[in-house]
XYZ file of C-alpha atoms in Angstrom:
367
model
C -9.717 -8.211 -11.748
C -6.826 -8.482 -10.589
C -3.446 -10.078 -13.279
C -0.316 -8.866 -11.206
C 1.200 -10.686 -8.390
C 0.674 -9.100 -5.101
C 3.656 -7.707 -3.724
C 2.915 -7.722 0.167
C 1.529 -10.244 2.250
C -1.850 -8.860 4.761
C -0.154 -8.923 7.441
C 2.557 -7.375 5.715
C 0.631 -4.425 4.699
C -1.369 -4.162 7.817
C 2.340 -3.146 9.961
C 3.606 -0.761 7.759
C 0.163 1.381 8.272
C -0.836 1.157 5.213
C -4.837 1.649 4.122
C -7.707 -0.324 3.701
C -9.647 1.290 0.591
C -13.325 1.060 -0.230
C -15.341 -1.947 -3.501
C -16.518 -0.800 -6.643
C -19.575 -2.033 -4.892
C -19.884 -0.167 -2.383
C -19.130 3.242 -3.660
C -22.171 2.346 -6.899
C -24.200 0.874 -3.678
C -23.441 4.898 -2.403
C -24.747 6.599 -5.788
C -28.254 4.617 -6.079
C -29.282 5.759 -2.373
C -28.580 9.108 -2.815
C -29.441 8.466 -6.665
C -32.376 8.022 -4.968
C -32.837 9.969 -1.877
C -32.673 13.283 -4.839
C -35.649 11.418 -6.826
C -37.739 10.675 -3.673
C -37.153 13.915 -1.902
C -36.263 16.652 -4.986
C -32.509 17.420 -3.559
C -29.196 15.380 -4.048
C -27.584 14.475 -0.440
C -23.715 15.930 0.164
C -23.423 12.713 1.141
C -24.542 9.724 2.358
C -24.101 6.217 4.692
C -23.972 2.553 3.428
C -24.328 -1.007 4.706
C -21.515 -3.053 4.109
C -22.338 -6.446 4.169
C -20.562 -7.072 7.535
C -23.299 -5.022 9.051
C -20.941 -2.087 9.562
C -22.281 1.597 7.787
C -19.822 3.783 6.198
C -20.424 7.962 4.471
C -19.478 8.856 1.489
C -18.942 12.608 0.289
C -21.404 12.572 -3.795
C -19.720 14.408 -6.704
C -20.820 15.090 -9.886
C -24.804 16.573 -9.113
C -25.585 18.550 -12.403
C -29.919 19.813 -12.233
C -29.828 19.578 -16.182
C -28.866 15.349 -15.548
C -31.714 14.311 -12.145
C -31.350 11.558 -10.685
C -27.383 10.490 -11.313
C -25.391 11.455 -8.271
C -21.099 10.288 -8.684
C -19.100 8.623 -5.572
C -15.326 8.629 -6.624
C -13.368 5.257 -5.011
C -10.678 5.663 -2.915
C -8.948 1.881 -2.542
C -7.160 3.347 -0.084
C -3.305 2.478 -0.606
C -3.735 -0.837 -3.065
C -2.903 -0.217 -5.855
C -6.080 -1.431 -8.038
C -6.555 0.260 -11.146
C -9.797 2.082 -10.327
C -8.437 4.295 -7.473
C -10.615 7.918 -8.024
C -12.977 6.445 -10.279
C -16.557 7.726 -10.539
C -18.482 5.177 -10.000
C -22.362 7.119 -11.066
C -25.465 5.926 -10.872
C -28.809 7.269 -12.367
C -32.564 5.835 -10.989
C -36.102 6.457 -12.066
C -38.846 5.419 -10.901
C -39.979 1.413 -11.994
C -43.403 -0.762 -12.197
C -44.592 -1.235 -9.572
C -45.038 -4.638 -8.818
C -43.054 -5.861 -11.426
C -40.559 -8.938 -10.232
C -37.786 -6.867 -8.603
C -38.152 -4.274 -7.018
C -34.908 -2.147 -7.769
C -33.660 -3.413 -11.992
C -29.798 -2.810 -11.938
C -28.586 -1.578 -15.403
C -25.473 -1.899 -17.085
C -23.958 1.433 -17.882
C -20.622 2.734 -20.492
C -18.326 1.846 -19.146
C -19.397 -1.584 -16.734
C -18.528 -4.522 -18.837
C -21.022 -6.899 -19.800
C -20.860 -10.161 -19.490
C -20.512 -13.123 -22.976
C -19.457 -16.439 -22.008
C -20.656 -18.085 -18.794
C -19.201 -19.580 -15.007
C -18.706 -16.160 -14.375
C -22.503 -17.089 -11.621
C -23.815 -14.424 -13.965
C -25.764 -15.085 -16.340
C -24.877 -13.722 -20.584
C -25.918 -10.472 -21.332
C -26.410 -9.167 -17.419
C -23.975 -6.122 -16.246
C -20.783 -6.915 -14.504
C -22.280 -6.868 -10.996
C -21.673 -9.605 -9.486
C -24.269 -10.346 -6.730
C -22.700 -9.528 -3.548
C -22.155 -5.919 -5.127
C -25.755 -6.446 -6.749
C -27.980 -7.151 -3.164
C -25.551 -3.504 -2.106
C -27.873 -1.774 -3.761
C -30.296 -3.349 -3.789
C -30.311 -3.232 0.054
C -29.546 1.341 -0.910
C -31.880 1.877 -2.121
C -34.095 0.170 -0.278
C -33.193 2.915 2.126
C -35.375 5.900 0.821
C -38.296 3.985 -1.098
C -39.958 0.501 -1.342
C -41.030 1.597 -4.228
C -39.772 0.413 -7.694
C -36.194 1.532 -9.451
C -34.944 0.938 -11.938
C -31.405 2.125 -11.246
C -28.078 2.325 -14.173
C -24.338 1.911 -13.364
C -21.480 3.358 -15.202
C -18.567 3.828 -14.146
C -16.707 6.906 -16.787
C -13.911 5.708 -18.212
C -14.736 2.672 -17.495
C -12.832 0.949 -20.093
C -9.388 2.292 -20.356
C -8.859 1.222 -16.814
C -10.994 -2.614 -18.114
C -7.767 -3.136 -20.101
C -5.301 -3.164 -16.895
C -8.032 -6.213 -15.323
C -8.461 -9.914 -17.004
C -11.872 -9.411 -18.210
C -11.105 -9.871 -20.802
C -10.111 -12.305 -21.283
C -13.406 -14.349 -19.085
C -15.159 -12.126 -21.446
C -16.369 -9.566 -19.656
C -16.833 -7.011 -22.925
C -16.638 -2.986 -22.468
C -15.768 -2.186 -19.809
C -14.897 -3.331 -15.509
C -16.972 -5.449 -13.019
C -18.201 -4.137 -9.728
C -16.426 -6.354 -7.291
C -16.943 -6.654 -3.962
C -17.506 -9.341 -1.158
C -16.993 -7.074 2.054
C -17.233 -3.634 0.544
C -13.579 -2.768 1.788
C -10.327 -3.250 -0.321
C -7.033 -3.997 1.688
C -3.660 -3.316 0.887
C -2.275 -5.674 -1.398
C -4.655 -8.771 -0.619
C -4.011 -12.096 -1.267
C -7.553 -12.508 -0.311
C -8.524 -10.813 -3.358
C -6.435 -12.465 -5.815
C -6.830 -16.122 -4.624
C -10.556 -15.628 -5.686
C -9.692 -14.074 -9.469
C -7.428 -16.454 -10.028
C -11.054 -19.410 -8.449
C -13.035 -17.015 -11.131
C -10.722 -17.584 -14.059
C -10.588 -21.497 -13.627
C -13.958 -21.474 -13.543
C -14.583 -19.878 -16.807
C -12.183 -21.622 -18.024
C -14.286 -24.742 -17.021
C -17.652 -23.437 -18.389
C -16.183 -23.432 -22.072
C -15.289 -27.249 -22.259
C -11.483 -26.288 -22.170
C -10.076 -30.220 -21.049
C -6.214 -28.098 -20.608
C -5.914 -24.821 -18.780
C -2.156 -23.009 -18.334
C -0.991 -21.526 -15.508
C 1.119 -19.390 -14.481
C 3.247 -17.312 -12.298
C 3.159 -13.958 -13.196
C 3.310 -11.350 -16.645
C 6.027 -12.567 -18.395
C 5.535 -16.292 -17.664
C 1.252 -15.657 -18.737
C 3.021 -13.749 -21.754
C 6.357 -16.967 -23.038
C 2.672 -18.720 -22.878
C 0.482 -17.247 -25.056
C 3.258 -17.400 -27.504
C 3.943 -20.910 -27.815
C 0.110 -21.854 -26.645
C -1.288 -19.539 -30.173
C -3.519 -22.288 -30.229
C -5.556 -22.075 -26.770
C -7.697 -19.302 -26.312
C -7.445 -16.412 -23.599
C -9.241 -17.757 -21.537
C -7.681 -21.442 -20.678
C -4.665 -18.832 -19.926
C -4.638 -18.027 -15.749
C -2.246 -16.729 -13.212
C -1.920 -18.224 -10.780
C 0.657 -15.929 -8.527
C 1.410 -18.323 -6.000
C -2.178 -20.150 -6.224
C -0.966 -22.715 -7.241
C -2.765 -25.165 -5.108
C -5.733 -24.201 -5.360
C -6.206 -23.497 -8.865
C -5.148 -27.902 -9.204
C -8.186 -28.343 -6.882
C -10.800 -26.438 -8.950
C -9.666 -27.144 -11.868
C -9.599 -30.679 -11.099
C -12.943 -30.610 -9.534
C -13.733 -29.366 -12.944
C -12.708 -32.188 -14.659
C -10.409 -30.480 -16.252
C -7.947 -33.077 -17.663
C -4.620 -31.603 -18.036
C -2.829 -28.211 -16.544
C 1.224 -26.975 -17.928
C 2.015 -24.392 -14.838
C 4.984 -22.181 -16.268
C 6.931 -21.202 -14.113
C 10.890 -19.862 -13.149
C 13.357 -21.489 -11.146
C 12.142 -20.326 -7.608
C 8.268 -21.543 -7.587
C 9.084 -24.592 -9.426
C 11.350 -25.586 -7.016
C 8.760 -24.716 -4.094
C 6.937 -27.176 -6.080
C 9.368 -30.078 -6.364
C 9.506 -30.057 -2.944
C 5.475 -30.479 -2.666
C 4.904 -26.289 -1.105
C 2.053 -25.099 -2.793
C 1.670 -21.741 -2.154
C 4.578 -20.360 -3.245
C 5.007 -16.825 -1.362
C 8.440 -15.896 -0.598
C 6.839 -14.501 3.385
C 5.547 -18.229 3.583
C 8.000 -21.153 1.650
C 11.049 -21.435 1.707
C 13.136 -23.234 -1.291
C 14.583 -26.226 -0.370
C 18.282 -26.509 -1.180
C 19.028 -29.418 0.465
C 16.176 -30.507 -1.765
C 18.265 -28.849 -5.101
C 21.533 -31.248 -4.388
C 20.004 -33.787 -4.256
C 18.659 -33.919 -8.127
C 22.034 -31.951 -8.638
C 23.682 -35.422 -6.820
C 20.297 -37.835 -8.719
C 21.456 -37.171 -12.608
C 25.264 -37.234 -12.347
C 25.775 -33.168 -12.568
C 28.881 -31.458 -12.039
C 30.206 -30.718 -8.789
C 30.178 -27.268 -9.855
C 26.429 -27.741 -10.475
C 26.079 -29.290 -6.927
C 28.139 -26.761 -4.907
C 25.569 -23.598 -6.567
C 22.700 -25.651 -4.696
C 24.644 -25.112 -0.982
C 25.601 -21.573 -1.436
C 23.186 -19.386 -1.489
C 19.581 -19.798 -1.190
C 18.457 -19.077 -4.344
C 17.002 -21.336 -6.573
C 18.002 -19.083 -9.237
C 20.802 -18.728 -8.366
C 21.347 -22.823 -8.584
C 19.555 -22.094 -12.290
C 22.225 -19.703 -13.633
C 25.067 -22.124 -12.816
C 22.920 -24.916 -14.418
C 22.142 -23.056 -17.435
C 25.446 -21.867 -17.006
C 26.919 -24.518 -17.240
C 24.934 -25.987 -19.681
C 23.856 -28.151 -17.576
C 19.685 -28.700 -18.142
C 19.474 -32.595 -16.733
C 18.856 -30.873 -13.219
C 16.142 -28.557 -14.172
C 14.706 -30.751 -16.214
C 14.761 -33.523 -13.128
C 12.691 -30.209 -10.967
C 9.737 -29.951 -13.367
C 9.192 -33.446 -13.060
C 9.683 -33.796 -9.441
C 7.550 -30.775 -9.653
C 4.935 -32.217 -11.183
C 4.642 -34.891 -10.188
C 3.850 -33.015 -6.230
C 1.203 -31.041 -8.410
C -0.984 -34.301 -9.309
C -0.707 -35.817 -5.583
C -2.056 -32.774 -4.756
C -5.643 -33.829 -7.300
C -4.950 -37.093 -6.175
C -3.817 -37.581 -10.140
C -7.052 -36.225 -11.234
C -4.995 -34.099 -13.483
C -2.433 -34.981 -15.720
C 0.432 -31.992 -15.475
C 3.453 -30.747 -17.412
C 5.988 -28.380 -15.987
C 7.900 -25.855 -18.300
C 10.632 -23.275 -16.109
C 10.826 -20.637 -18.387
C 13.830 -17.610 -18.254
C 13.880 -15.321 -15.877
C 13.416 -13.134 -18.592
C 10.329 -14.519 -19.432
C 12.083 -15.005 -23.087
C 12.459 -19.187 -23.473
C 11.807 -21.707 -21.853
C 14.852 -23.828 -20.066
C 13.493 -26.492 -18.863
C 10.478 -29.045 -18.942
C 8.712 -32.075 -16.654
């Protein structure tokens, strides 16, 4: 689960020649196939190939083969050029014969370093290992290429508990390790698709707890401020949305959540005030005419009005407002942003918008 906003869009990543990598799910399926091959043939293979969900086949070298621990094999995850906290992890599978006739030929278990689900909303039963549905199918398919007999497969990740501290797992109620993830089997560097999926999942879990209020923060500083200000809310109520405000609002509205508090800095809020729900800087620019109109509406000084158009950044505008003790234009921006957010979901949510300073230390406006 990603917890920091992606720095590059996929098209920029591709243009820079960044390498793709493999998901934990793909690596787990390869490790499971290798361990099962050892179980069936008596020999641990040096490499195996497995199928991705799209049908492509890829090959992996195996490692951590120890005769003292039979039928346990690892595959080292290569995340390509994505800044993934699980890059280099030894995704490990141990297999043993199961009972033929069991309703599921491949019984999946979570070992050390793989998280356990403790809250509803993830699409997995509470108490189950955090192995998502697509990776689970990949693992079962890979094992099925080797044997038709029943097998119990335990996936573990040495050091997974520490890796999980860099993810949103604890907030989602996944304890004890990382999740085995992946829908395509491939990690794309700085993928916005994975970040979007993380936002959706966090909203789903918050809704499953019956929460009526969630807090959407644009990044780690806004999120930290929010958690300090509203300690009465449970951790699962706080969602880092990055640029995906629109999808988060729609998901929250779809679940019947009543109130959203949006927390961000001037640039994101200025874009929301213009009705732009995808706020990535490559995809949209701040409307300086809007900033000037807002300044005039609240009868701000000439210096504040001039600041709206003398630069392309809302940050400069906000800094001038704060330096001149002119909070009214920033409050008005927050009000407009809240109105656009509510309109985006046909007024099915009540939205409050809070602007924090660029250190993420204090509130400077709200609406």
